[in-house]
Short mmCIF file of C-alpha atoms in Angstrom, two decimals:
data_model
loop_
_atom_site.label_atom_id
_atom_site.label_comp_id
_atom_site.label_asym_id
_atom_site.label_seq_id
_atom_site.Cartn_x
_atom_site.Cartn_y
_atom_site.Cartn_z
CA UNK O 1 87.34 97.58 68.03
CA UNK O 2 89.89 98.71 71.06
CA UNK O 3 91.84 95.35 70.49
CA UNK O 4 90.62 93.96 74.15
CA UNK O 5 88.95 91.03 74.71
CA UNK O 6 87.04 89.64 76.87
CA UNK O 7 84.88 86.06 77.13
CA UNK O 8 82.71 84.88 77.52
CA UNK O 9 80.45 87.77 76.52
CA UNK O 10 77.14 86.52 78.69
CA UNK O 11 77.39 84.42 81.79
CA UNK O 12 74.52 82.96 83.69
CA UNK O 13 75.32 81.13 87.14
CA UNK O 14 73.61 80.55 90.41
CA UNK O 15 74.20 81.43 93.72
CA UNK O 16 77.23 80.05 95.54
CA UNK O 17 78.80 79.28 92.20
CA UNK O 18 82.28 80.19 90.96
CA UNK O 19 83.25 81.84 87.53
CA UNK O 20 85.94 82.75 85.35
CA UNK O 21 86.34 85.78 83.45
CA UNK O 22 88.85 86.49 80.90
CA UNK O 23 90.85 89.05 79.35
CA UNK O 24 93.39 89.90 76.69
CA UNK O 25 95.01 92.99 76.50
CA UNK O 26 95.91 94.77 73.53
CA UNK O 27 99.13 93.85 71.93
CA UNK O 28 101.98 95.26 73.91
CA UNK O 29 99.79 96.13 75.93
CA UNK O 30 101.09 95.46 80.13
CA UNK O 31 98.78 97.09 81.95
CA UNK O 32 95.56 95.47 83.05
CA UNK O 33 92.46 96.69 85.20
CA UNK O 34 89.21 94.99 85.62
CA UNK O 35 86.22 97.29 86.53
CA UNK O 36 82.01 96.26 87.65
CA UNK O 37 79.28 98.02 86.42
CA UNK O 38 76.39 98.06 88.35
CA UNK O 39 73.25 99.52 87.85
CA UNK O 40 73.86 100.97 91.83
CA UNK O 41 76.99 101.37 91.74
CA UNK O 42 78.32 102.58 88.41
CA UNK O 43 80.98 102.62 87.09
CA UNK O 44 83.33 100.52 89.78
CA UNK O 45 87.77 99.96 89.61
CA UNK O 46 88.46 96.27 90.82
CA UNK O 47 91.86 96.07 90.43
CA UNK O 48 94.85 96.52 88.48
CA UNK O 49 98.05 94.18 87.74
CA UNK O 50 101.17 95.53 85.46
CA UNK O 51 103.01 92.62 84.05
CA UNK O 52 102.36 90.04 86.26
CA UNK O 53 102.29 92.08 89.16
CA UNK O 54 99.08 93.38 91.55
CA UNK O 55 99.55 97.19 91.18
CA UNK O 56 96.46 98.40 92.82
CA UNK O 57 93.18 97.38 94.50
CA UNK O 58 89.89 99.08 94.32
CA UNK O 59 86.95 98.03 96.07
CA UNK O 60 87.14 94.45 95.42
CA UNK O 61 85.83 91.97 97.17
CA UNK O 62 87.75 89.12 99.03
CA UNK O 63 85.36 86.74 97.41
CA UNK O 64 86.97 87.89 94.34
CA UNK O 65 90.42 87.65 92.90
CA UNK O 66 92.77 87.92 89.62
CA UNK O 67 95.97 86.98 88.07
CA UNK O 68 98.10 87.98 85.22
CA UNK O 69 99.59 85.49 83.26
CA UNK O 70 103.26 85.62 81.71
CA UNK O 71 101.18 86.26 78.13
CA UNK O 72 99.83 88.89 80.07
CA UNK O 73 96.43 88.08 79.73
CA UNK O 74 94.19 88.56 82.84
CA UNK O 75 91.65 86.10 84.42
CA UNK O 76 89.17 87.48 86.90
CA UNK O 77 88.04 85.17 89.36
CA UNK O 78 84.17 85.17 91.23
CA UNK O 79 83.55 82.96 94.20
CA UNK O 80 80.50 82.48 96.41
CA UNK O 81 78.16 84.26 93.97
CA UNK O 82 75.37 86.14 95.58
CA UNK O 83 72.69 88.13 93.27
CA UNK O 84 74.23 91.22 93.81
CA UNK O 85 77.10 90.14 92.23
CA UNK O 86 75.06 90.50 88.57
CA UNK O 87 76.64 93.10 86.72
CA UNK O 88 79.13 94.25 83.40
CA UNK O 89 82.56 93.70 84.06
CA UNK O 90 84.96 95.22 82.04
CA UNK O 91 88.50 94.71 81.22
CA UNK O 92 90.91 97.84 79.99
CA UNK O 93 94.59 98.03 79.36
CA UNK O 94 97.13 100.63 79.13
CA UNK O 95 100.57 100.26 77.69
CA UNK O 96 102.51 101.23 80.66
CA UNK O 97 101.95 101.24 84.62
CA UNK O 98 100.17 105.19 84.56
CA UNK O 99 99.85 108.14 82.62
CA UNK O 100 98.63 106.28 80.11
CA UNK O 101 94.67 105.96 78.31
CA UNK O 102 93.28 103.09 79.07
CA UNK O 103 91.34 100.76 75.96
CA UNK O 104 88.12 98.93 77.41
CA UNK O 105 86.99 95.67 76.22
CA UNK O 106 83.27 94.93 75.57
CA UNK O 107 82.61 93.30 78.85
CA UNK O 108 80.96 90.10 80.33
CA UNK O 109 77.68 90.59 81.49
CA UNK O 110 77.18 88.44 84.95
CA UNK O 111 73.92 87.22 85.32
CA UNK O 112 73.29 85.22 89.05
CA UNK O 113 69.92 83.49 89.80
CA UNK B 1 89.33 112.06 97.73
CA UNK B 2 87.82 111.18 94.25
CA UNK B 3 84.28 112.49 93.08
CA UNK B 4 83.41 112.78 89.45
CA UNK B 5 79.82 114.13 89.07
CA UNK B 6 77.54 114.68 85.82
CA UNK B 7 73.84 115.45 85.51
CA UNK B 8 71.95 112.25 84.67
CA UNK B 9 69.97 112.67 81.42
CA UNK B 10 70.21 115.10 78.24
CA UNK B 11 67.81 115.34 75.28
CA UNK B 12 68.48 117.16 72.15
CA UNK B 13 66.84 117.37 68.86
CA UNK B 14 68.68 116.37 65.68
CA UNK B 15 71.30 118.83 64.22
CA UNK B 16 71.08 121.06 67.56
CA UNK B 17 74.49 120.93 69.81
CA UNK B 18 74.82 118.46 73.09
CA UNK B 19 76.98 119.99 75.83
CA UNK B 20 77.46 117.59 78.66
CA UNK B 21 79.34 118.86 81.77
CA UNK B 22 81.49 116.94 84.39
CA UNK B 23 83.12 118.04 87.50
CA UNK B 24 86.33 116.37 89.09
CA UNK B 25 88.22 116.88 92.13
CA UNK B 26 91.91 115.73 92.12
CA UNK B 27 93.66 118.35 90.64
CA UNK B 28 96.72 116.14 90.14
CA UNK B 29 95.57 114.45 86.98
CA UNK B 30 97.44 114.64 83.89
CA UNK B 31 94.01 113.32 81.21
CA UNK B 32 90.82 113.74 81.36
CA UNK B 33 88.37 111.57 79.17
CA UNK B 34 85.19 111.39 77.75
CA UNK B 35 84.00 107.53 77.33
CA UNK B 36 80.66 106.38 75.40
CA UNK B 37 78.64 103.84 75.80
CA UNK B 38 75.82 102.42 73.51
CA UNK B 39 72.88 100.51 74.40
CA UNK B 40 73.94 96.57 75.54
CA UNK B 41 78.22 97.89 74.79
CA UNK B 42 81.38 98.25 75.99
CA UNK B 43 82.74 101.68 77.02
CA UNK B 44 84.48 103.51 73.73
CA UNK B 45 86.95 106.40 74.24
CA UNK B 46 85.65 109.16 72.55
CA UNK B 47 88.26 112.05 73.30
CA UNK B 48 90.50 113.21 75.84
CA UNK B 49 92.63 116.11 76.72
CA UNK B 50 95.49 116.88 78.44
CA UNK B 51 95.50 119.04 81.57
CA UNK B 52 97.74 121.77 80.30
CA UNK B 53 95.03 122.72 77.12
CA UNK B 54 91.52 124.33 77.94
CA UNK B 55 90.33 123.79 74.60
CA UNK B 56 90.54 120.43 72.21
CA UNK B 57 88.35 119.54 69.07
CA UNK B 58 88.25 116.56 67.42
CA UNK B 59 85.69 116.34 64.13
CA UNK B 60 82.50 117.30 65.90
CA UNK B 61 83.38 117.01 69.45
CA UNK B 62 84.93 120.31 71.47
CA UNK B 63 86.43 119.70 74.99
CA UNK B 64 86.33 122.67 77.25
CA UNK B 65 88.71 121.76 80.53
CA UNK B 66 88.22 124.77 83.12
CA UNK B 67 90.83 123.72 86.05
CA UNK B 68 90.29 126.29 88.07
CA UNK B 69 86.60 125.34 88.45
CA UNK B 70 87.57 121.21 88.21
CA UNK B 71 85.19 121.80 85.34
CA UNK B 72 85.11 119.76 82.03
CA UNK B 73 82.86 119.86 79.09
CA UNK B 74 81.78 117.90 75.82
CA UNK B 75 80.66 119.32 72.93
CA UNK B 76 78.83 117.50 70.51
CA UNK B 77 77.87 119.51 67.09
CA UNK B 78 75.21 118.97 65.07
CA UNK B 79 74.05 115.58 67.19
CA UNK B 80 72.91 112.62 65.16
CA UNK B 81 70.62 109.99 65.99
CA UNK B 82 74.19 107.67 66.68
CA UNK B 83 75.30 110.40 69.13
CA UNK B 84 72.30 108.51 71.78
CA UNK B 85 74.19 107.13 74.33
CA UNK B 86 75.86 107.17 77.72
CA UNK B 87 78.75 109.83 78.36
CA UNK B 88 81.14 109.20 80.82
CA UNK B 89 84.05 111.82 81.92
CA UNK B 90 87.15 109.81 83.86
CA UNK B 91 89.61 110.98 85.83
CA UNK B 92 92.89 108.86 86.58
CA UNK B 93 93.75 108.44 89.75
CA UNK B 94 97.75 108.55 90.41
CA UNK B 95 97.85 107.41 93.39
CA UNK B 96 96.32 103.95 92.88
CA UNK B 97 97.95 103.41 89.31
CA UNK B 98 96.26 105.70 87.45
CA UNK B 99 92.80 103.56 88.22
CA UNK B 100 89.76 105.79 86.56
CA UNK B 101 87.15 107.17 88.61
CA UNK B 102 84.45 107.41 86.34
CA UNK B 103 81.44 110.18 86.68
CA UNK B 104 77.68 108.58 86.93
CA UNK B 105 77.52 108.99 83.53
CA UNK B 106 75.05 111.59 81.07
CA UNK B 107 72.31 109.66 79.72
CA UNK B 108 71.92 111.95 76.27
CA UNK B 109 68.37 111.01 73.86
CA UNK B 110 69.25 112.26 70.69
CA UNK B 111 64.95 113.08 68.94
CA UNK B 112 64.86 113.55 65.33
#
């Protein structure tokens, strides 16, 4: 157990849809990133915030977007599903901004119809 | 720019050693990891090691880290049936907060 978490674990939505995806770093914990894995892709970096803050992007999206809360727990946020869209996302966090390892959660698996 | 390549698939019979190999390109990095995943799981770190050591070894894992080549290896001794799995190497990015850019990852069958 890396002390992330992440819910819901499974997710099944249609096209055009909106979700929510949630994640809670490890205790003391500031750092956030969110990451997709695809089966075409790999292994994909989203986008990272550091207490509060939007540190760096990766290729995310416009349809998608994130926040971190003052608890500094991090919501990703997926509008106008398409199918492609279907795939693991993970959340890690570090303890600082960089330099530092990085503890993944287990994931959401993102299933659109 | 950021490429982290590994071949796709290793198989190994029980008790033999797994050596997975990665290649990386920015030089810059201060870690390098190794990152498992099991079938239908999150990603576990397995190891890592800094970028001043060639050599780490943790239980039954050995990290070779060539940086002249951009080379890094995993070691796995005497491979179990648990050991099948998906390997990942990372390397952190500095310039975009340390992101990781994660290699396609080593698919490794573990036969007993």
């Amino acid at each position: 157990d890396s002390g992330v978490t992440q819910t819901p674990k499974h997710l099944i939505t249609a096209t055009g849809q909106r979700v929510t995806l949630r994640c809670s770093p490890r205790s003391g914990d500031l750092s956030v990133y969110w990451y997709q894995q695809s089966l075409d892709q790999g292994l994909q970096f989203l986008i990272q915030y550091y207490n509060g803050e939007e540190r760096a992007k990766g290729n995310i999206l416009e349809r998608f977007s994130a926040q971190q809360f003052p608890d500094l727990h991090s919501e990703l946020n997926l509008s106008s599903l398409e199918l492609g869209d279907s795939a693991l996302y993970f959340c890690a966090s570090s303890a600082r901004l960089a330099g530092e390892t990085q503890y993944f959660g287990p994931g959401t698996r993102l299933l659109v119809l | 720019g950021e490429d982290v390549e590994q071949s796709l698939f290793l198989s190994v019979r029980e008790g033999d050693s797994s050596v997975i190999n990665c290649t990386y390109t920015d030089s810059s990095s201060t870690y390098l990891y190794w990152y498992k995943q099991e079938p239908g799981a999150g990603l576990q770190l397995l190891t890592y090691i800094f970028s001043n050591m060639d050599m780490k070894q943790d239980q039954r894992l050995t990290v070779l880290l060539n940086k002249k080549d951009k080379h890094l290896s995993l070691r796995i001794a005497d491979t179990q049936t648990g050991d099948s799995a998906i390997y990942f190497c990372a390397e952190p990015y500095k310039a975009a907060g340390n992101k990781l850019t994660f290699g396609g990852g080593t698919r490794v069958l573990v036969k007993p």
